[in-house]
Short mmCIF file of C-alpha atoms in Angstrom, two decimals:
data_model
loop_
_atom_site.label_atom_id
_atom_site.label_comp_id
_atom_site.label_asym_id
_atom_site.label_seq_id
_atom_site.Cartn_x
_atom_site.Cartn_y
_atom_site.Cartn_z
CA MET S 7 -3.68 -3.53 22.57
CA VAL S 8 -6.47 -1.36 21.18
CA ASP S 9 -6.38 1.02 18.25
CA ALA S 10 -7.13 4.10 20.36
CA GLY S 11 -4.08 6.32 20.15
CA ILE S 12 -2.37 4.37 17.39
CA VAL S 13 -1.78 7.49 15.29
CA GLU S 14 -0.20 9.23 18.28
CA ARG S 15 2.04 6.23 18.99
CA ILE S 16 3.22 6.20 15.39
CA ARG S 17 3.78 9.97 15.51
CA GLU S 18 6.17 9.42 18.42
CA LEU S 19 8.22 7.10 16.19
CA ARG S 20 8.64 9.64 13.41
CA PRO S 21 12.14 10.69 14.56
CA LEU S 22 13.28 7.05 14.40
CA ILE S 23 11.72 6.60 10.95
CA ARG S 24 13.31 9.86 9.74
CA GLN S 25 16.75 8.86 11.02
CA ASN S 26 16.61 5.59 9.10
CA ALA S 27 15.04 6.79 5.84
CA LEU S 28 18.35 7.15 3.99
CA ARG S 29 19.54 3.84 5.39
CA ALA S 30 16.38 2.12 4.13
CA GLU S 31 16.95 3.55 0.66
CA HIS S 32 20.63 2.53 0.67
CA ASP S 33 20.02 -0.99 2.04
CA ARG S 34 16.93 -1.50 -0.17
CA ARG S 35 14.87 -2.56 2.83
CA VAL S 36 13.51 -1.00 6.00
CA PRO S 37 15.81 -1.55 9.00
CA GLU S 38 14.57 -4.28 11.31
CA GLU S 39 14.52 -2.01 14.35
CA VAL S 40 12.07 0.32 12.59
CA VAL S 41 9.74 -2.53 11.63
CA THR S 42 9.88 -3.90 15.19
CA ALA S 43 9.16 -0.50 16.71
CA LEU S 44 6.16 -0.04 14.43
CA SER S 45 4.85 -3.50 15.39
CA CYS S 46 4.84 -2.35 19.02
CA THR S 47 2.37 0.41 18.12
CA GLY S 48 -0.22 -2.18 17.08
CA VAL S 49 -0.16 -1.15 13.41
CA HIS S 50 0.01 -4.75 12.21
CA ARG S 51 -3.11 -5.62 14.24
CA MET S 52 -5.36 -3.08 12.56
CA ASN S 53 -7.09 -5.58 10.26
CA VAL S 54 -6.75 -8.71 12.40
CA PRO S 55 -10.00 -10.17 13.81
CA GLU S 56 -10.71 -9.26 17.42
CA ARG S 57 -10.91 -12.90 18.51
CA TYR S 58 -7.16 -13.13 17.88
CA GLY S 59 -6.33 -9.88 19.65
CA GLY S 60 -6.72 -7.66 16.60
CA CYS S 61 -8.31 -4.22 16.47
CA ARG S 62 -10.48 -3.92 13.33
CA THR S 63 -9.33 -0.32 13.12
CA PRO S 64 -11.56 2.14 11.22
CA LEU S 65 -10.33 2.79 7.70
CA ARG S 66 -9.94 6.53 8.28
CA THR S 67 -7.65 5.84 11.25
CA GLN S 68 -5.62 3.42 9.13
CA VAL S 69 -5.13 6.08 6.47
CA ASP S 70 -4.06 8.62 9.09
CA ALA S 71 -1.60 6.10 10.55
CA PHE S 72 0.03 5.26 7.21
CA ALA S 73 0.20 8.95 6.27
CA GLU S 74 2.11 9.69 9.50
CA ILE S 75 4.73 7.11 8.50
CA ALA S 76 4.92 8.42 4.92
CA LEU S 77 5.70 11.91 6.26
CA GLU S 78 9.16 10.58 7.11
CA CYS S 79 9.67 7.62 4.75
CA ALA S 80 7.35 6.41 2.01
CA SER S 81 9.17 3.09 1.76
CA THR S 82 8.49 2.38 5.42
CA ALA S 83 4.85 3.38 4.95
CA TRP S 84 4.49 1.12 1.91
CA VAL S 85 5.95 -1.88 3.73
CA THR S 86 3.76 -1.25 6.76
CA LEU S 87 0.53 -0.88 4.80
CA SER S 88 1.39 -3.94 2.74
CA HIS S 89 1.75 -6.11 5.84
CA ALA S 90 -1.26 -4.60 7.61
CA GLY S 91 -3.35 -4.68 4.44
CA VAL S 92 -2.58 -8.27 3.52
CA SER S 93 -3.64 -9.24 7.04
CA TYR S 94 -7.11 -8.07 5.97
CA ILE S 95 -6.98 -10.59 3.10
CA ALA S 96 -5.72 -13.25 5.50
CA ALA S 97 -8.85 -12.67 7.60
CA LEU S 98 -10.94 -13.72 4.57
CA PHE S 99 -9.27 -17.15 4.37
CA PRO S 100 -10.90 -20.23 5.91
CA ASP S 101 -10.95 -20.05 9.70
CA GLU S 102 -8.42 -22.89 10.04
CA ALA S 103 -5.92 -20.85 8.03
CA GLN S 104 -6.54 -17.84 10.25
CA ASP S 105 -5.56 -19.99 13.21
CA ASP S 106 -2.29 -20.71 11.41
CA PHE S 107 -1.66 -17.00 10.76
CA PHE S 108 -2.73 -15.32 13.97
CA THR S 109 -1.90 -17.84 16.71
CA GLY S 110 1.72 -18.40 15.72
CA PRO S 111 4.81 -17.02 17.48
CA ALA S 112 4.03 -13.42 16.42
CA GLY S 113 0.36 -13.66 17.39
CA PRO S 114 -1.78 -10.78 16.08
CA ASP S 115 1.39 -8.82 15.21
CA VAL S 116 2.17 -11.31 12.43
CA ARG S 117 3.47 -9.78 9.21
CA ILE S 118 1.90 -11.19 6.06
CA GLY S 119 3.02 -10.12 2.60
CA GLY S 120 1.59 -10.82 -0.81
CA THR S 121 0.86 -9.48 -4.28
CA LEU S 122 -1.61 -9.95 -7.10
CA VAL S 123 1.16 -10.47 -9.64
CA PRO S 124 0.52 -13.97 -11.10
CA GLY S 125 3.88 -15.56 -11.78
CA ALA S 126 3.50 -19.01 -10.23
CA THR S 127 1.46 -22.12 -11.02
CA ALA S 128 -0.56 -24.35 -8.73
CA VAL S 129 -1.09 -28.05 -9.46
CA PRO S 130 -3.82 -29.96 -7.57
CA TYR S 131 -2.20 -32.33 -5.09
CA ASP S 132 -3.51 -34.40 -2.17
CA GLY S 133 -6.57 -32.20 -1.64
CA GLY S 134 -4.49 -29.04 -1.86
CA TYR S 135 -1.92 -27.75 -4.32
CA ARG S 136 1.75 -27.78 -5.11
CA VAL S 137 2.92 -24.31 -6.04
CA ASP S 138 5.92 -23.53 -8.17
CA GLY S 139 7.23 -20.28 -9.61
CA ALA S 140 7.96 -16.66 -8.81
CA SER S 141 6.04 -13.75 -7.35
CA GLY S 142 7.44 -10.32 -8.16
CA PHE S 143 7.19 -7.09 -6.17
CA ALA S 144 6.89 -8.93 -2.84
CA THR S 145 7.01 -5.79 -0.71
CA GLY S 146 8.49 -6.28 2.75
CA CYS S 147 9.35 -9.92 2.13
CA HIS S 148 12.50 -9.63 4.27
CA HIS S 149 10.36 -8.92 7.34
CA ALA S 150 7.32 -11.12 6.59
CA ASP S 151 6.27 -14.30 8.39
CA TRP S 152 3.91 -15.42 5.59
CA HIS S 153 3.45 -14.64 1.93
CA LEU S 154 0.25 -14.91 -0.12
CA LEU S 155 1.51 -16.21 -3.43
CA THR S 156 -0.70 -15.62 -6.48
CA ALA S 157 -0.77 -18.62 -8.79
CA ALA S 158 -2.71 -19.92 -11.78
CA VAL S 159 -4.15 -23.43 -11.54
CA VAL S 160 -2.77 -25.83 -14.17
CA ARG S 161 -3.50 -29.48 -14.90
CA ALA S 162 -1.37 -32.08 -13.18
CA ASP S 163 -0.77 -33.79 -16.54
CA GLY S 164 0.40 -30.55 -18.16
CA ARG S 165 -2.35 -30.49 -20.78
CA PRO S 166 -3.71 -27.07 -21.77
CA GLN S 167 -7.14 -26.10 -20.50
CA GLU S 168 -9.93 -24.11 -22.05
CA GLY S 169 -10.52 -20.53 -20.98
CA PRO S 170 -8.57 -18.43 -18.48
CA PRO S 171 -7.05 -20.33 -15.54
CA GLN S 172 -8.43 -20.06 -12.02
CA MET S 173 -6.34 -17.69 -9.90
CA LEU S 174 -5.56 -18.54 -6.29
CA TRP S 175 -3.90 -16.95 -3.29
CA LEU S 176 -1.86 -19.60 -1.52
CA ALA S 177 -0.46 -18.87 1.94
CA VAL S 178 3.14 -20.02 2.29
CA PRO S 179 5.49 -19.51 5.27
CA MET S 180 8.25 -17.10 4.21
CA ALA S 181 10.84 -19.56 5.50
CA GLU S 182 9.87 -21.90 2.62
CA LEU S 183 10.42 -19.27 -0.08
CA GLU S 184 13.60 -18.02 -1.72
CA ILE S 185 14.15 -14.26 -1.98
CA LEU S 186 15.96 -13.07 -5.09
CA ASP S 187 18.33 -10.10 -4.89
CA ASP S 188 16.62 -8.16 -7.68
CA TRP S 189 15.23 -5.00 -6.06
CA ASP S 190 17.30 -1.97 -7.14
CA THR S 191 15.13 1.02 -8.00
CA THR S 192 15.20 4.82 -8.04
CA GLY S 193 11.94 5.21 -6.12
CA LEU S 194 10.44 3.46 -3.10
CA ALA S 195 13.85 1.82 -2.98
CA GLY S 196 13.57 0.87 0.68
CA THR S 197 10.49 -1.30 0.27
CA GLY S 198 12.50 -4.45 -0.38
CA SER S 199 9.99 -5.52 -3.02
CA ASN S 200 12.11 -8.42 -4.22
CA THR S 201 10.90 -11.42 -6.17
CA VAL S 202 10.13 -14.51 -4.07
CA VAL S 203 10.29 -18.01 -5.51
CA ALA S 204 8.40 -21.17 -4.57
CA ARG S 205 9.92 -24.48 -5.59
CA ASN S 206 7.29 -27.22 -5.63
CA ILE S 207 5.86 -26.35 -2.19
CA PRO S 208 2.78 -28.26 -0.95
CA VAL S 209 -0.02 -26.02 0.31
CA PRO S 210 -3.00 -27.57 2.18
CA ALA S 211 -6.50 -26.73 0.97
CA HIS S 212 -7.38 -24.60 3.99
CA ARG S 213 -4.58 -22.17 3.14
CA VAL S 214 -5.98 -21.43 -0.33
CA LEU S 215 -8.25 -18.51 -1.28
CA PRO S 216 -9.71 -18.28 -4.82
CA VAL S 217 -9.13 -14.71 -6.03
CA GLU S 218 -12.23 -14.15 -8.18
CA PRO S 219 -14.89 -15.09 -5.60
CA MET S 220 -13.03 -13.08 -2.95
CA LEU S 221 -13.03 -9.97 -5.15
CA ALA S 222 -16.77 -10.50 -5.63
CA GLY S 223 -17.29 -10.54 -1.85
CA ARG S 224 -17.70 -14.30 -1.37
CA ILE S 225 -15.33 -15.42 1.38
CA PRO S 226 -14.84 -18.84 3.01
CA SER S 227 -14.32 -17.44 6.53
CA LYS S 228 -17.46 -18.34 8.51
CA ALA S 229 -16.41 -16.27 11.51
CA ASN S 230 -15.99 -13.03 9.52
CA ALA S 231 -18.58 -13.52 6.77
CA ASP S 232 -21.25 -11.36 8.43
CA ASP S 233 -18.92 -8.77 9.94
CA PRO S 234 -19.43 -5.34 8.27
CA PHE S 235 -15.74 -4.60 8.74
CA TYR S 236 -14.84 -7.42 6.35
CA ARG S 237 -17.34 -6.28 3.73
CA MET S 238 -14.98 -3.57 2.50
CA PRO S 239 -13.71 -4.62 -0.99
CA VAL S 240 -9.99 -5.35 -0.92
CA LEU S 241 -9.19 -3.50 -4.14
CA LEU S 242 -10.99 -0.37 -2.97
CA LEU S 243 -9.24 -0.60 0.39
CA PHE S 244 -5.97 -0.55 -1.52
CA CYS S 245 -7.10 2.73 -3.10
CA ALA S 246 -7.52 4.24 0.37
CA TRP S 247 -4.24 2.88 1.69
CA THR S 248 -2.41 4.22 -1.36
CA ALA S 249 -4.00 7.62 -0.76
CA ALA S 250 -2.33 7.66 2.65
CA VAL S 251 1.15 7.38 1.14
CA ALA S 252 0.44 10.00 -1.54
CA LEU S 253 -0.91 12.44 1.05
CA GLY S 254 1.99 11.78 3.40
CA LEU S 255 4.49 12.50 0.63
CA GLY S 256 2.67 15.68 -0.40
CA ARG S 257 2.54 16.97 3.16
CA ALA S 258 6.19 16.08 3.69
CA ALA S 259 7.17 18.08 0.59
CA LEU S 260 5.25 21.11 1.89
CA THR S 261 7.06 20.87 5.24
CA GLN S 262 10.49 20.49 3.64
CA PHE S 263 9.88 23.39 1.25
CA ASP S 264 8.68 25.65 4.07
CA GLU S 265 11.84 24.93 6.04
CA ARG S 266 14.15 25.60 3.08
CA ILE S 267 12.66 28.90 1.90
CA HIS S 268 13.35 30.53 5.27
CA ARG S 269 17.04 29.70 5.35
CA ARG S 270 18.22 30.08 1.75
CA GLY S 271 18.14 32.72 -0.93
CA ILE S 272 17.62 32.46 -4.67
CA THR S 273 21.02 32.24 -6.31
CA TYR S 274 21.96 34.98 -8.80
CA THR S 275 19.13 37.23 -7.63
CA PHE S 276 18.76 39.92 -4.98
CA TYR S 277 16.55 37.65 -2.83
CA GLU S 278 18.46 36.77 0.34
CA ARG S 279 15.52 34.67 1.53
CA GLN S 280 13.46 32.59 -0.88
CA ASN S 281 10.28 33.19 1.12
CA GLU S 282 10.41 36.89 0.10
CA ALA S 283 10.03 36.18 -3.63
CA THR S 284 6.67 36.49 -5.38
CA VAL S 285 7.33 33.34 -7.39
CA THR S 286 7.73 31.43 -4.12
CA HIS S 287 4.36 32.70 -2.89
CA LEU S 288 2.70 31.39 -6.04
CA GLN S 289 4.49 28.04 -5.84
CA ALA S 290 3.66 27.50 -2.17
CA ALA S 291 -0.01 28.40 -2.66
CA GLU S 292 -0.39 26.24 -5.77
CA ALA S 293 1.20 23.21 -4.10
CA ARG S 294 -0.87 23.67 -0.96
CA MET S 295 -4.10 23.84 -2.96
CA ARG S 296 -3.27 20.64 -4.84
CA ILE S 297 -2.62 18.78 -1.60
CA SER S 298 -5.85 20.17 -0.12
CA ALA S 299 -7.78 18.99 -3.19
CA ALA S 300 -6.20 15.54 -2.86
CA GLU S 301 -7.25 15.41 0.80
CA LEU S 302 -10.85 16.17 -0.16
CA VAL S 303 -10.89 13.39 -2.77
CA ALA S 304 -9.36 10.95 -0.29
CA GLY S 305 -11.88 11.89 2.37
CA ARG S 306 -14.77 11.21 0.02
CA LEU S 307 -13.64 7.75 -1.06
CA ILE S 308 -12.84 6.73 2.53
CA THR S 309 -16.28 7.82 3.71
CA GLU S 310 -17.97 5.97 0.86
CA ILE S 311 -16.11 2.70 1.56
CA GLU S 312 -16.87 2.82 5.28
CA THR S 313 -20.50 3.81 4.80
CA LYS S 314 -21.26 1.08 2.28
CA ALA S 315 -19.63 -1.54 4.52
CA ARG S 316 -21.68 -0.38 7.51
CA ASP S 317 -24.97 -0.31 5.60
CA GLY S 318 -24.30 -3.41 3.52
CA GLU S 319 -24.87 -1.52 0.27
CA PRO S 320 -23.47 -2.96 -3.00
CA TYR S 321 -21.29 -1.02 -5.42
CA THR S 322 -22.18 -0.28 -9.00
CA PRO S 323 -19.44 -0.76 -11.61
CA ARG S 324 -19.41 3.03 -12.03
CA GLU S 325 -18.76 3.57 -8.31
CA ARG S 326 -15.93 1.05 -8.24
CA ALA S 327 -14.34 2.58 -11.33
CA ARG S 328 -14.70 6.08 -9.90
CA ILE S 329 -12.98 5.16 -6.63
CA ARG S 330 -10.11 3.63 -8.54
CA ALA S 331 -9.93 6.77 -10.71
CA GLU S 332 -9.98 8.95 -7.58
CA CYS S 333 -7.04 6.98 -6.19
CA GLY S 334 -4.96 7.76 -9.28
CA TYR S 335 -6.21 11.34 -9.53
CA LEU S 336 -5.37 12.33 -5.96
CA THR S 337 -1.96 10.68 -6.31
CA ARG S 338 -1.36 12.74 -9.45
CA LEU S 339 -2.36 15.91 -7.60
CA CYS S 340 0.17 15.11 -4.89
CA LYS S 341 2.84 14.35 -7.49
CA GLU S 342 2.20 17.66 -9.25
CA ALA S 343 2.59 19.48 -5.94
CA VAL S 344 5.80 17.63 -5.11
CA ASP S 345 7.24 18.22 -8.59
CA LEU S 346 6.48 21.93 -8.29
CA LEU S 347 8.18 22.22 -4.91
CA ALA S 348 11.16 20.08 -5.90
CA SER S 349 11.77 22.20 -9.02
CA ALA S 350 11.79 25.32 -6.84
CA ALA S 351 14.11 23.92 -4.17
CA GLY S 352 17.40 24.88 -5.82
CA ALA S 353 20.40 22.85 -6.86
CA SER S 354 21.46 22.27 -3.26
CA SER S 355 18.42 20.00 -2.90
CA LEU S 356 20.09 17.48 -5.21
CA GLN S 357 22.07 16.21 -2.24
CA ARG S 358 20.85 12.77 -1.21
CA SER S 359 20.66 13.98 2.38
CA VAL S 360 17.88 16.42 1.39
CA PRO S 361 14.55 14.58 1.86
CA LEU S 362 12.78 16.51 -0.90
CA GLN S 363 14.63 14.59 -3.61
CA ARG S 364 13.69 11.24 -2.12
CA ILE S 365 10.09 12.42 -1.81
CA ALA S 366 10.06 13.29 -5.52
CA ARG S 367 11.50 9.90 -6.49
CA ASP S 368 9.10 8.02 -4.26
CA ILE S 369 5.93 9.69 -5.50
CA ASN S 370 7.03 9.17 -9.09
CA ALA S 371 7.38 5.46 -8.31
CA LEU S 372 3.97 5.44 -6.65
CA CYS S 373 2.35 6.87 -9.80
CA LEU S 374 3.93 4.06 -11.83
CA HIS S 375 2.22 1.34 -9.79
CA SER S 376 -0.07 -0.53 -12.17
CA PHE S 377 -3.13 -0.19 -9.91
CA VAL S 378 -2.47 3.49 -9.12
CA ASN S 379 -1.35 4.85 -12.49
CA PRO S 380 -3.48 7.99 -13.03
CA ALA S 381 -3.79 7.69 -16.82
CA THR S 382 -4.82 4.03 -16.73
CA ASN S 383 -7.35 4.62 -13.96
CA LEU S 384 -8.90 7.58 -15.75
CA GLU S 385 -9.25 5.50 -18.93
CA ILE S 386 -11.01 2.72 -16.99
CA TYR S 387 -13.44 5.20 -15.45
CA GLY S 388 -14.00 6.89 -18.80
CA ARG S 389 -14.79 3.54 -20.41
CA VAL S 390 -17.44 2.82 -17.77
CA LEU S 391 -18.86 6.33 -18.14
CA SER S 392 -19.05 5.74 -21.89
CA GLY S 393 -20.97 2.50 -21.53
CA VAL S 394 -18.26 0.08 -22.62
CA ASP S 395 -16.49 -2.75 -20.80
CA PRO S 396 -13.91 -1.37 -18.28
CA GLY S 397 -11.21 -3.59 -19.77
CA THR S 398 -10.17 -5.04 -16.40
CA PRO S 399 -11.62 -7.33 -13.74
CA PHE S 400 -9.72 -5.43 -11.05
CA LEU S 401 -12.46 -3.15 -9.79
#
C-alpha cells in the first residue's frame, strides 16, 4: 500500500461515511464497518515508518485526506486523525516498542489512541512502571489496539517530591484497559472519546516515552531519529490535523447551504426560492470568504511545518505560538461561516436528519478543545509578541 491516491480512495467512501453519520452520533461511536473501510484505504499507515509497511505521507496529503472525511462526518474524521496521528507519536518510541505496535496482528494498519490529559500515575517498577488511574477524552478507544496513557511519575513509597512530576506516555494494549460509559455530548458525539482506566498495569521500559524531551525533539527511536519526516513537532502537527476538520466542516456547510437555498423559499416573504434573496447573496459570499481565508491560513502553516522539517530548521517560540494561534484562528473563521449559514437555513434545518445542524454542533465542540480554543491561542501568541512567558509548555 502506498499513499498515492489515498485522498481519492477516501473520497469513494464518502457515501458510506455520510450514511452512517447520524448512527455515529446516536451510538456515540463510529460504526465498526466505517472504521474498517477507512483502514483499507491506508489512512492508518500514513505516519507509520516505511520499514513496517507504512507510507510517511506528506502532511498536506494527510490534511486533504482528513478534510474529505470531515465533509461527511467530523466525528469520523476526528477518530481517524487521532489514530493516524498517534501512530506518529508511536514512531518516536524506542524501536523495540515500534516492533510491538507495528508487527502485531493489524500490522501497519494498527490503531493507536492516546491523549495528553494527565489523569494517571506511574510508579517505578522492575525497570519499568506500574500505571494506575484514568485518561479522559480517549478518542476512538472502542476501535483502538493500543492506547498511549499520559501519567505523572510518583514515588513508590508515596512520599511527595519536589517540583513538577515527570510526565510519561506509556503504551498499554487496549485489552488491558477499562472503558467507562461517560461520553454523552452535544458535539463530536460520535468520537467515542470515553475515559479509559488503568488498574495497576505493568508497563516495560521500552514502551515508555518521556513527554518533555519528545516535545523538545529528543526521541529514543534510533531508526527514525535522523528522518526529516519525524522532525515535525507533534503539537504543531496537531494544529494542521485540526485544520483539516475545521475546513471539512466549513466546506460541508457551504455545500449543504447551497443545496437548501435552491429548493426552499423564505417563509413569510415573497421569495419562493431562497437563492433569489439579496440577504442570501450576502450570507453566501461572506461565508465563502471566511472559508477561503481559513484555507489560506492552513496552507501557510502546513507549508512552514513541512519546509522546516525538510531543511532541519528550528522554530522560534514566536513561530510556534503563531502556528498554534493560526490553528485557533482558522477554526474560528470556519465556525463563524458555519454559524452564519446555519442561522440562515430556516427552522426546517432543526431536524436531526439535516446535516447542517450537526455541522454547527461539531464545529462548536472543536472550538472548545483546549488546544484549539481561539481565545486561549490568541492570548498565548499575544503574550509571546509582548515579550512575556507564553504561560504554557505546550508549544
